[in-house]
Short mmCIF file of C-alpha atoms in Angstrom, two decimals:
data_model
loop_
_atom_site.label_atom_id
_atom_site.label_comp_id
_atom_site.label_asym_id
_atom_site.label_seq_id
_atom_site.Cartn_x
_atom_site.Cartn_y
_atom_site.Cartn_z
CA MET A 6 43.09 -13.85 1.33
CA ARG A 7 43.66 -14.71 -2.30
CA SER A 8 39.95 -15.31 -2.85
CA PHE A 9 39.27 -11.91 -1.32
CA SER A 10 41.61 -10.11 -3.69
CA SER A 11 40.20 -11.91 -6.71
CA LEU A 12 36.76 -10.92 -5.55
CA LEU A 13 37.97 -7.35 -5.28
CA ALA A 14 39.40 -7.56 -8.81
CA ILE A 15 36.10 -8.83 -10.18
CA ALA A 16 34.23 -6.07 -8.38
CA LEU A 17 36.65 -3.52 -9.82
CA ILE A 18 36.25 -4.82 -13.37
CA PHE A 19 32.50 -4.78 -12.98
CA THR A 20 32.56 -1.19 -11.72
CA LEU A 21 34.70 -0.10 -14.68
CA ALA A 22 32.39 -1.82 -17.15
CA VAL A 23 29.44 -0.04 -15.62
CA ALA A 24 31.27 3.26 -15.64
CA GLN A 25 31.83 3.06 -19.39
CA ALA A 26 28.19 2.41 -20.23
CA GLU A 27 26.60 5.27 -18.31
CA GLU A 28 22.96 5.59 -17.61
CA VAL A 29 20.91 8.77 -17.90
CA THR A 30 17.52 9.31 -16.26
CA VAL A 31 15.17 11.34 -18.44
CA ALA A 32 11.89 13.05 -17.63
CA VAL A 33 9.80 13.02 -20.81
CA ALA A 34 6.55 14.87 -21.56
CA ALA A 35 3.72 12.38 -22.03
CA ASN A 36 2.99 13.40 -25.64
CA PHE A 37 6.54 12.36 -26.61
CA THR A 38 6.21 8.84 -25.15
CA ALA A 39 6.14 6.81 -28.37
CA PRO A 40 9.00 8.58 -30.19
CA MET A 41 11.12 8.64 -27.02
CA GLN A 42 10.83 4.89 -26.63
CA GLU A 43 12.19 4.45 -30.15
CA ILE A 44 14.89 7.04 -29.61
CA ALA A 45 15.98 5.36 -26.37
CA THR A 46 16.42 2.06 -28.19
CA ALA A 47 18.40 3.72 -30.96
CA PHE A 48 20.46 5.63 -28.38
CA ALA A 49 21.41 2.38 -26.66
CA GLU A 50 22.40 0.85 -30.02
CA ASP A 51 24.44 3.81 -31.26
CA THR A 52 26.16 4.80 -28.02
CA GLU A 53 27.28 2.80 -25.02
CA HIS A 54 24.70 4.54 -22.88
CA GLN A 55 21.29 3.67 -21.58
CA ALA A 56 18.38 6.08 -21.16
CA ARG A 57 15.92 5.41 -18.35
CA THR A 58 12.69 7.20 -19.19
CA ALA A 59 9.81 8.48 -17.07
CA PHE A 60 6.64 9.88 -18.65
CA ALA A 61 4.31 12.45 -17.09
CA SER A 62 3.06 15.97 -17.57
CA SER A 63 5.54 18.83 -17.57
CA GLY A 64 3.90 20.44 -14.55
CA ARG A 65 4.32 17.33 -12.47
CA PHE A 66 7.94 17.01 -13.51
CA TYR A 67 8.46 20.63 -12.49
CA ALA A 68 7.30 19.81 -8.96
CA GLN A 69 9.32 16.60 -8.83
CA ILE A 70 12.53 18.17 -10.12
CA HIS A 71 12.15 20.96 -7.59
CA ASN A 72 11.87 18.41 -4.84
CA GLY A 73 14.93 16.37 -5.63
CA ALA A 74 13.74 13.88 -8.25
CA PRO A 75 16.76 12.14 -9.80
CA PHE A 76 16.21 13.40 -13.37
CA GLU A 77 19.20 14.50 -15.39
CA VAL A 78 17.56 15.51 -18.66
CA PHE A 79 14.12 17.04 -19.12
CA LEU A 80 12.14 16.88 -22.37
CA SER A 81 9.25 19.24 -21.77
CA ALA A 82 5.99 19.64 -23.66
CA ASP A 83 6.50 23.41 -23.74
CA GLU A 84 9.05 26.21 -23.55
CA THR A 85 7.89 27.79 -20.32
CA THR A 86 8.52 24.94 -17.87
CA PRO A 87 12.23 24.56 -18.78
CA ALA A 88 12.51 28.36 -18.70
CA ARG A 89 11.08 28.43 -15.18
CA LEU A 90 13.46 25.70 -14.07
CA ALA A 91 16.30 27.75 -15.56
CA GLU A 92 15.20 30.81 -13.55
CA ASP A 93 15.15 28.65 -10.46
CA GLY A 94 18.73 27.56 -11.10
CA MET A 95 17.82 23.93 -11.64
CA THR A 96 19.32 23.66 -15.12
CA VAL A 97 22.77 23.91 -16.69
CA PRO A 98 23.00 27.27 -18.55
CA ASP A 99 22.98 27.29 -22.36
CA THR A 100 21.78 23.73 -22.75
CA ARG A 101 18.16 24.50 -23.65
CA PHE A 102 16.95 23.90 -27.22
CA THR A 103 13.75 23.01 -29.08
CA TYR A 104 13.86 19.30 -29.84
CA ALA A 105 10.46 19.10 -31.53
CA GLN A 106 7.55 21.25 -32.57
CA GLY A 107 4.17 19.64 -32.05
CA SER A 108 1.27 19.26 -34.46
CA LEU A 109 -2.31 19.39 -33.29
CA VAL A 110 -5.00 17.16 -34.76
CA LEU A 111 -8.77 17.03 -34.37
CA TRP A 112 -9.39 13.31 -34.09
CA SER A 113 -12.28 10.86 -33.76
CA ALA A 114 -12.31 7.08 -33.35
CA ASP A 115 -15.22 7.05 -35.80
CA PRO A 116 -13.89 6.87 -39.40
CA GLU A 117 -16.95 8.76 -40.68
CA ARG A 118 -16.97 11.56 -38.13
CA ILE A 119 -14.46 13.95 -39.69
CA PRO A 120 -14.53 13.91 -43.54
CA ALA A 121 -11.16 14.70 -45.13
CA GLY A 122 -10.25 18.36 -44.74
CA GLU A 123 -13.55 19.32 -43.13
CA GLY A 124 -12.55 19.58 -39.49
CA ALA A 125 -13.46 23.25 -39.26
CA ALA A 126 -16.92 22.53 -40.72
CA VAL A 127 -17.44 19.73 -38.18
CA LEU A 128 -16.62 22.15 -35.35
CA HIS A 129 -18.95 24.80 -36.76
CA ALA A 130 -21.79 22.30 -37.08
CA GLY A 131 -21.25 21.19 -33.46
CA ASP A 132 -23.18 17.99 -34.10
CA PHE A 133 -21.68 16.01 -31.22
CA ARG A 134 -22.16 15.54 -27.50
CA LYS A 135 -18.65 15.85 -26.09
CA LEU A 136 -15.39 17.31 -27.32
CA ALA A 137 -12.24 16.23 -25.47
CA ILE A 138 -9.28 18.55 -24.97
CA ALA A 139 -6.23 18.34 -22.75
CA ASN A 140 -6.44 20.66 -19.75
CA PRO A 141 -5.50 24.06 -21.23
CA ARG A 142 -4.11 25.27 -17.92
CA THR A 143 -1.48 22.57 -17.82
CA ALA A 144 -1.09 21.10 -21.30
CA PRO A 145 0.23 23.23 -24.19
CA TYR A 146 -1.79 21.12 -26.65
CA GLY A 147 -4.93 21.99 -24.70
CA ALA A 148 -4.09 25.69 -24.83
CA ALA A 149 -3.47 25.36 -28.58
CA ALA A 150 -6.87 23.65 -29.00
CA ILE A 151 -8.56 26.59 -27.29
CA ALA A 152 -6.66 29.02 -29.56
CA VAL A 153 -7.85 27.11 -32.64
CA MET A 154 -11.49 27.24 -31.55
CA GLN A 155 -11.14 30.95 -30.78
CA ALA A 156 -9.68 31.54 -34.23
CA LEU A 157 -12.61 29.65 -35.78
CA GLY A 158 -15.11 31.54 -33.61
CA VAL A 159 -16.61 28.40 -32.08
CA GLU A 160 -15.12 28.46 -28.57
CA ASP A 161 -18.19 29.90 -26.82
CA SER A 162 -20.67 27.63 -28.54
CA LEU A 163 -18.59 24.50 -27.93
CA ARG A 164 -17.51 25.21 -24.36
CA PRO A 165 -20.48 23.35 -22.78
CA LYS A 166 -19.33 20.23 -24.65
CA PHE A 167 -15.76 20.32 -23.38
CA VAL A 168 -14.38 17.43 -21.36
CA GLN A 169 -10.83 17.78 -20.16
CA GLY A 170 -8.22 15.10 -19.94
CA GLU A 171 -5.47 15.80 -17.44
CA ASN A 172 -2.94 15.11 -20.14
CA LEU A 173 -2.86 13.98 -23.76
CA PRO A 174 -2.92 10.21 -23.14
CA GLN A 175 -6.07 10.61 -21.06
CA THR A 176 -7.67 12.88 -23.66
CA TYR A 177 -6.90 10.23 -26.26
CA GLN A 178 -8.50 7.60 -24.00
CA PHE A 179 -11.74 9.61 -23.73
CA ILE A 180 -11.97 9.73 -27.52
CA SER A 181 -10.78 6.22 -28.33
CA THR A 182 -13.37 4.68 -25.98
CA GLY A 183 -16.09 6.70 -27.74
CA ASN A 184 -17.10 8.55 -24.59
CA ALA A 185 -16.23 11.77 -26.40
CA GLU A 186 -17.00 11.66 -30.13
CA LEU A 187 -13.98 13.74 -31.02
CA GLY A 188 -11.24 15.88 -29.55
CA PHE A 189 -7.88 17.55 -29.95
CA VAL A 190 -4.77 15.42 -29.45
CA ALA A 191 -1.17 15.44 -30.63
CA LEU A 192 -0.59 14.10 -34.11
CA SER A 193 2.10 11.87 -32.58
CA GLN A 194 -0.60 9.90 -30.76
CA VAL A 195 -2.59 8.88 -33.81
CA ILE A 196 0.03 8.72 -36.55
CA LYS A 197 1.58 5.57 -37.91
CA ASP A 198 3.85 5.43 -40.95
CA GLY A 199 3.05 9.04 -41.77
CA GLU A 200 -0.73 8.63 -41.75
CA ILE A 201 -3.55 8.87 -39.24
CA SER A 202 -3.83 5.18 -38.47
CA ALA A 203 -7.37 4.79 -37.10
CA GLY A 204 -10.65 6.71 -37.06
CA SER A 205 -10.69 10.06 -38.81
CA GLY A 206 -8.83 13.29 -38.24
CA TRP A 207 -8.09 16.80 -39.35
CA LEU A 208 -4.55 18.13 -39.15
CA VAL A 209 -5.08 21.63 -37.77
CA PRO A 210 -3.42 24.33 -39.91
CA GLU A 211 -0.44 25.81 -38.09
CA GLU A 212 -1.58 29.41 -38.51
CA LEU A 213 -4.56 28.79 -36.20
CA HIS A 214 -2.42 28.53 -33.08
CA ALA A 215 0.94 29.59 -31.67
CA PRO A 216 3.67 27.04 -32.39
CA ILE A 217 3.95 24.29 -29.77
CA ARG A 218 7.69 24.35 -29.16
CA GLN A 219 8.92 21.54 -26.95
CA ASP A 220 12.21 22.30 -25.24
CA ALA A 221 14.84 19.99 -23.80
CA VAL A 222 17.29 21.00 -21.11
CA LEU A 223 20.15 19.53 -19.10
CA LEU A 224 19.32 19.54 -15.40
CA THR A 225 21.98 20.37 -12.81
CA ARG A 226 21.86 16.80 -11.55
CA GLY A 227 23.07 15.59 -14.95
CA ALA A 228 25.82 18.21 -15.35
CA ASP A 229 28.60 15.69 -14.79
CA ASN A 230 27.02 12.71 -16.49
CA PRO A 231 28.47 12.18 -19.98
CA ALA A 232 25.42 10.11 -20.94
CA ALA A 233 23.16 13.08 -20.25
CA ARG A 234 25.05 15.35 -22.63
CA ALA A 235 25.31 12.50 -25.11
CA LEU A 236 21.54 12.12 -25.14
CA LEU A 237 21.00 15.83 -25.76
CA ASP A 238 23.43 15.64 -28.69
CA TYR A 239 21.79 12.47 -29.91
CA LEU A 240 18.37 14.15 -29.99
CA GLN A 241 19.77 16.61 -32.54
CA GLY A 242 21.35 13.87 -34.64
CA GLU A 243 20.01 12.44 -37.88
CA ARG A 244 18.57 9.17 -36.61
CA ALA A 245 16.66 10.74 -33.72
CA GLN A 246 15.36 13.53 -35.94
CA ALA A 247 14.06 11.01 -38.47
CA ILE A 248 12.11 9.31 -35.66
CA ILE A 249 10.79 12.66 -34.41
CA ARG A 250 9.59 13.59 -37.93
CA ALA A 251 8.01 10.17 -38.47
CA TYR A 252 5.75 10.91 -35.49
CA GLY A 253 4.44 14.05 -37.10
CA TYR A 254 6.54 16.62 -35.24
CA HIS A 255 8.33 19.43 -37.01
CA LEU A 256 11.90 20.39 -36.32
CA PRO A 257 12.87 24.02 -35.78
CA ASN A 258 14.19 25.45 -39.09
CA MET B 28 -14.25 35.16 -2.57
CA GLY B 29 -14.05 33.75 0.94
CA LEU B 30 -10.68 33.39 2.64
CA GLY B 31 -8.14 32.38 0.00
CA PHE B 32 -10.66 30.44 -2.03
CA SER B 33 -11.54 31.46 -5.57
CA ASP B 34 -15.07 31.13 -6.92
CA ALA B 35 -13.96 28.01 -8.75
CA ASP B 36 -12.74 26.57 -5.43
CA LEU B 37 -16.06 27.28 -3.74
CA GLN B 38 -17.88 25.65 -6.63
CA ALA B 39 -15.64 22.57 -6.28
CA ILE B 40 -16.22 22.44 -2.52
CA TRP B 41 -20.01 22.65 -2.94
CA LEU B 42 -19.93 19.99 -5.65
CA THR B 43 -17.81 17.69 -3.49
CA ALA B 44 -20.14 18.12 -0.52
CA ARG B 45 -23.15 17.33 -2.70
CA LEU B 46 -21.50 14.27 -4.20
CA ALA B 47 -20.34 12.95 -0.82
CA GLY B 48 -23.70 13.66 0.84
CA LEU B 49 -25.75 11.92 -1.84
CA THR B 50 -23.31 9.01 -1.97
CA THR B 51 -23.62 8.56 1.80
CA VAL B 52 -27.42 8.61 1.74
CA LEU B 53 -27.57 6.15 -1.14
CA LEU B 54 -25.03 3.88 0.49
CA LEU B 55 -26.89 3.80 3.79
CA ILE B 56 -30.00 2.75 1.86
CA ILE B 57 -28.25 0.18 -0.36
CA GLY B 58 -25.53 -0.87 2.04
CA THR B 59 -27.69 -1.63 5.08
CA PRO B 60 -29.54 -4.62 3.57
CA ILE B 61 -26.25 -5.94 2.19
CA ALA B 62 -24.59 -5.57 5.59
CA TRP B 63 -27.60 -7.18 7.28
CA TRP B 64 -27.48 -10.13 4.92
CA LEU B 65 -23.70 -10.50 5.25
CA ALA B 66 -23.94 -10.38 9.05
CA ARG B 67 -26.62 -13.05 9.36
CA THR B 68 -26.42 -15.38 6.39
CA ARG B 69 -24.95 -18.86 6.45
CA SER B 70 -25.00 -18.99 2.65
CA ARG B 71 -21.90 -20.03 0.74
CA LEU B 72 -22.32 -16.87 -1.27
CA LYS B 73 -21.35 -14.81 1.78
CA ALA B 74 -17.65 -15.00 0.95
CA VAL B 75 -18.29 -14.04 -2.68
CA VAL B 76 -20.49 -11.05 -1.88
CA GLY B 77 -18.14 -9.95 0.90
CA ALA B 78 -15.21 -10.09 -1.50
CA VAL B 79 -17.03 -8.07 -4.17
CA VAL B 80 -17.97 -5.40 -1.65
CA ALA B 81 -14.37 -5.19 -0.46
CA LEU B 82 -12.85 -5.00 -3.98
CA PRO B 83 -12.51 -1.19 -4.01
CA LEU B 84 -10.28 -1.46 -0.93
CA VAL B 85 -7.58 -3.20 -2.92
CA LEU B 86 -8.15 -2.20 -6.55
CA PRO B 87 -6.19 0.81 -7.77
CA ALA B 88 -8.32 3.70 -9.02
CA THR B 89 -6.79 3.26 -12.47
CA VAL B 90 -8.34 -0.20 -12.79
CA MET B 91 -11.74 0.90 -11.53
CA GLY B 92 -11.74 4.11 -13.54
CA PHE B 93 -10.67 2.33 -16.70
CA TYR B 94 -13.39 -0.32 -16.46
CA LEU B 95 -16.05 2.18 -15.43
CA LEU B 96 -15.17 4.23 -18.51
CA LEU B 97 -15.53 1.16 -20.73
CA VAL B 98 -18.66 -0.20 -19.03
CA MET B 99 -20.44 3.18 -19.06
CA GLY B 100 -19.15 4.05 -22.56
CA PRO B 101 -21.18 3.73 -25.79
CA GLN B 102 -20.11 0.10 -26.29
CA GLY B 103 -20.40 -0.95 -22.63
CA PRO B 104 -23.42 -2.69 -21.09
CA VAL B 105 -24.29 0.18 -18.74
CA GLY B 106 -23.74 2.70 -21.54
CA GLN B 107 -26.09 0.78 -23.86
CA LEU B 108 -28.68 0.58 -21.12
CA THR B 109 -28.55 4.29 -20.25
CA GLN B 110 -28.69 5.20 -23.94
CA SER B 111 -31.71 3.00 -24.59
CA LEU B 112 -33.41 4.58 -21.56
CA GLY B 113 -32.77 7.98 -23.12
CA ILE B 114 -30.48 9.14 -20.29
CA GLY B 115 -27.43 9.33 -22.54
CA LEU B 116 -23.95 8.39 -21.41
CA LEU B 117 -22.82 8.65 -17.80
CA PRO B 118 -19.10 9.47 -18.05
CA PHE B 119 -18.39 13.19 -17.59
CA THR B 120 -21.64 13.70 -15.67
CA PHE B 121 -22.42 14.16 -11.99
CA TRP B 122 -24.61 11.05 -12.05
CA GLY B 123 -21.76 8.99 -13.49
CA LEU B 124 -19.56 10.18 -10.62
CA LEU B 125 -22.29 9.34 -8.14
CA LEU B 126 -22.59 5.80 -9.48
CA ALA B 127 -18.82 5.36 -9.33
CA SER B 128 -18.66 6.78 -5.79
CA VAL B 129 -21.38 4.45 -4.54
CA PHE B 130 -19.36 1.50 -5.76
CA TYR B 131 -16.05 2.94 -4.63
CA SER B 132 -17.11 3.83 -1.09
CA MET B 133 -19.28 0.73 -0.55
CA PRO B 134 -16.91 -1.18 1.78
CA PHE B 135 -16.50 1.86 4.03
CA VAL B 136 -20.23 1.84 4.71
CA VAL B 137 -21.08 -1.87 4.57
CA GLN B 138 -18.29 -3.16 6.78
CA PRO B 139 -18.91 -1.01 9.90
CA ILE B 140 -22.66 -1.78 9.76
CA GLN B 141 -21.96 -5.47 9.24
CA ASN B 142 -19.57 -5.52 12.20
CA ALA B 143 -22.08 -3.76 14.42
CA ILE B 144 -24.88 -6.18 13.52
CA GLU B 145 -22.60 -9.17 14.01
CA ALA B 146 -21.63 -7.83 17.43
CA LEU B 147 -25.30 -7.71 18.48
CA GLY B 148 -25.69 -11.44 18.14
CA GLU B 149 -29.00 -13.31 17.96
CA ARG B 150 -30.17 -12.68 21.49
CA PRO B 151 -31.79 -9.21 21.25
CA LEU B 152 -33.64 -10.24 18.11
CA GLU B 153 -34.91 -13.44 19.66
CA VAL B 154 -36.12 -11.56 22.69
CA ALA B 155 -37.87 -9.03 20.46
CA ALA B 156 -39.46 -11.84 18.46
CA THR B 157 -40.88 -13.44 21.58
CA LEU B 158 -42.42 -10.06 22.33
CA ARG B 159 -44.12 -10.38 18.94
CA ALA B 160 -42.14 -7.72 17.17
CA GLY B 161 -42.30 -8.22 13.37
CA PRO B 162 -39.17 -8.20 11.22
CA TRP B 163 -39.38 -4.50 10.31
CA ASP B 164 -40.21 -3.57 13.84
CA ARG B 165 -37.26 -5.59 15.11
CA PHE B 166 -34.98 -3.90 12.64
CA PHE B 167 -35.99 -0.32 13.40
CA THR B 168 -36.60 -0.59 17.15
CA VAL B 169 -33.85 -3.06 18.07
CA VAL B 170 -31.10 -3.27 15.46
CA VAL B 171 -30.84 0.39 14.46
CA PRO B 172 -30.62 1.79 18.02
CA LEU B 173 -28.23 -0.91 19.22
CA ALA B 174 -26.04 -0.75 16.14
CA ARG B 175 -26.08 3.04 16.05
CA PRO B 176 -22.31 3.46 16.48
CA GLY B 177 -21.86 1.25 13.42
CA PHE B 178 -24.22 3.38 11.32
CA PHE B 179 -22.53 6.52 12.58
CA THR B 180 -19.09 5.20 11.62
CA ALA B 181 -20.42 4.05 8.25
CA ALA B 182 -21.90 7.44 7.41
CA ILE B 183 -18.80 9.36 8.45
CA LEU B 184 -16.41 7.07 6.60
CA GLY B 185 -18.59 6.92 3.50
CA PHE B 186 -18.74 10.69 3.35
CA ALA B 187 -15.06 11.25 4.12
CA HIS B 188 -13.91 8.61 1.68
CA THR B 189 -15.98 10.10 -1.14
CA VAL B 190 -14.54 13.53 -0.39
CA GLY B 191 -11.08 11.99 -0.66
CA GLU B 192 -11.80 10.20 -3.92
CA PHE B 193 -9.48 11.22 -6.72
CA GLY B 194 -8.27 8.63 -9.18
CA VAL B 195 -11.66 7.40 -10.33
CA VAL B 196 -13.00 10.93 -10.70
CA LEU B 197 -9.97 11.87 -12.74
CA MET B 198 -10.50 8.94 -15.07
CA ILE B 199 -14.23 9.28 -15.74
CA GLY B 200 -14.95 12.91 -14.80
CA GLY B 201 -13.53 14.99 -17.62
CA ASN B 202 -12.86 17.89 -15.22
CA ILE B 203 -16.06 19.85 -15.90
CA PRO B 204 -16.65 22.82 -13.57
CA GLY B 205 -19.78 22.34 -11.47
CA ALA B 206 -20.34 18.77 -12.65
CA THR B 207 -17.22 16.71 -12.10
CA ARG B 208 -14.44 19.05 -10.94
CA VAL B 209 -14.30 18.05 -7.28
CA VAL B 210 -11.87 19.46 -4.72
CA SER B 211 -9.23 16.76 -5.16
CA VAL B 212 -9.15 17.36 -8.93
CA GLN B 213 -9.03 21.13 -8.43
CA ILE B 214 -5.98 20.68 -6.17
CA TYR B 215 -4.34 18.41 -8.73
CA ASP B 216 -4.89 21.09 -11.39
CA TYR B 217 -3.30 23.77 -9.25
CA VAL B 218 -0.27 21.61 -8.60
CA GLU B 219 0.07 20.64 -12.26
CA ALA B 220 -0.24 24.30 -13.25
CA MET B 221 2.46 25.11 -10.67
CA ASP B 222 0.06 27.40 -8.81
CA TYR B 223 1.16 26.27 -5.37
CA ALA B 224 -0.33 29.16 -3.37
CA GLN B 225 -3.87 28.26 -4.44
CA ALA B 226 -3.11 24.56 -4.03
CA HIS B 227 -2.10 25.12 -0.39
CA TRP B 228 -5.43 26.69 0.54
CA LEU B 229 -7.46 23.76 -0.69
CA ALA B 230 -4.98 21.03 0.22
CA GLY B 231 -4.51 22.41 3.72
CA SER B 232 -8.27 22.60 4.17
CA MET B 233 -8.57 18.96 3.14
CA VAL B 234 -6.02 17.94 5.78
CA VAL B 235 -7.86 19.90 8.47
CA PHE B 236 -11.25 18.56 7.35
CA SER B 237 -10.09 14.95 7.30
CA PHE B 238 -8.40 15.28 10.68
CA VAL B 239 -11.48 16.83 12.28
CA VAL B 240 -13.72 14.13 10.84
CA LEU B 241 -11.54 11.32 12.14
CA LEU B 242 -11.06 13.07 15.46
CA ALA B 243 -14.83 13.35 15.84
CA LEU B 244 -15.19 9.71 14.90
CA TYR B 245 -12.67 8.48 17.46
CA THR B 246 -13.85 10.83 20.20
CA LEU B 247 -17.55 10.09 19.89
CA ASN B 248 -17.16 6.46 19.00
CA PRO B 249 -14.03 5.10 20.65
CA GLN B 250 -14.79 1.44 19.89
CA VAL B 251 -14.05 1.91 16.20
CA ARG B 252 -11.44 -0.58 15.15
CA ARG B 253 -12.01 -1.96 11.73
CA PHE B 254 -12.92 -0.18 8.54
#
């Protein structure tokens, strides 16, 4: 009997310890993978909480969240998916905000392919076989790439050279393996220590496409989880914002 | 527009049918000698070749797609070969998909034919030989008719499995309308774009198609066990 009660006491202590260090399950847009991994580590250091992260496209998360996936916080690649979830009553009201604004880059694994500042000229010349973009129907960065080519007047001439990745990591893979000579990806994928780390690239001027605002929102499943709210606060804190900037994202105002 | 299908859907369906049809024809041509050899050899290499043929059954599409992309890419051996032949690179082309599908659907064609030939045994061939039938004659007048259920199963499964291919196409296809955007990728796009109504039309059709194919297979060929 005594051993049973001591066992119970141990179980109780264990439960309390777990209750203090809460865990939050986060659905994260694939383009934000690298910064989120750093932020999750920092979050665990600075708070008592742990963030469990899953990475996929925003559209897939939309379907999963609708069908009972256990996500408590959603970091989308766009504004529209969180807005749709809000309309569907899947989010906690007034918790939506823009956590990062994406930058688009025309990138090639070949260091000679895109001379500094001459991305637009490279597109006009069209001297390549394949140009990789993320699927514009599903990926905001793909839609932005199309907008850029429309603004430059090269969309029609380049369209036969398009190959589409289903998301940004796959688009990056097409280019990095050399199967597509160049393509549009997120700056966050090719930046290291503030510079494009391999190959050659052209940071697309912001005025050529609508801003890529990436919104975060608290999902109804996370309404009562203190770690979920803590993570959303943490994303707006100094340390997280420094990480976000280091990956080439802008912050709203 | 037919039924609830858009023009893009019809294009994807036609492309898929073409890919699956060509894959099946090629596999019957390539797979039959392999199955014949596997069924009759006593070589130690039998286990090795059998294992290679069966690899796509157990490998995830991510592994196959990833290596196909590297092997057919500008630095890969196949990519270097196709470039030196003046064909260019295979990823993002219909022919690249065809090559991948032949490899990917190989076990579904080879194994039923192999099983059928093994089930025949030596006897009919020996009898034919005593009647002075040459090797080709024996193959076309004895093996093919007797092993017909095996060929039938192989063709149906090869076709159906290619229609159902998704992961590899996604990884090496590049989603190009009319060249690599097959039905399964089109469905994936609809779901990702949250366009569920369009997704249902194609996805539902795939379920019906697959069911009908398997139903036909089991009705016409009730001995089918292994594939």
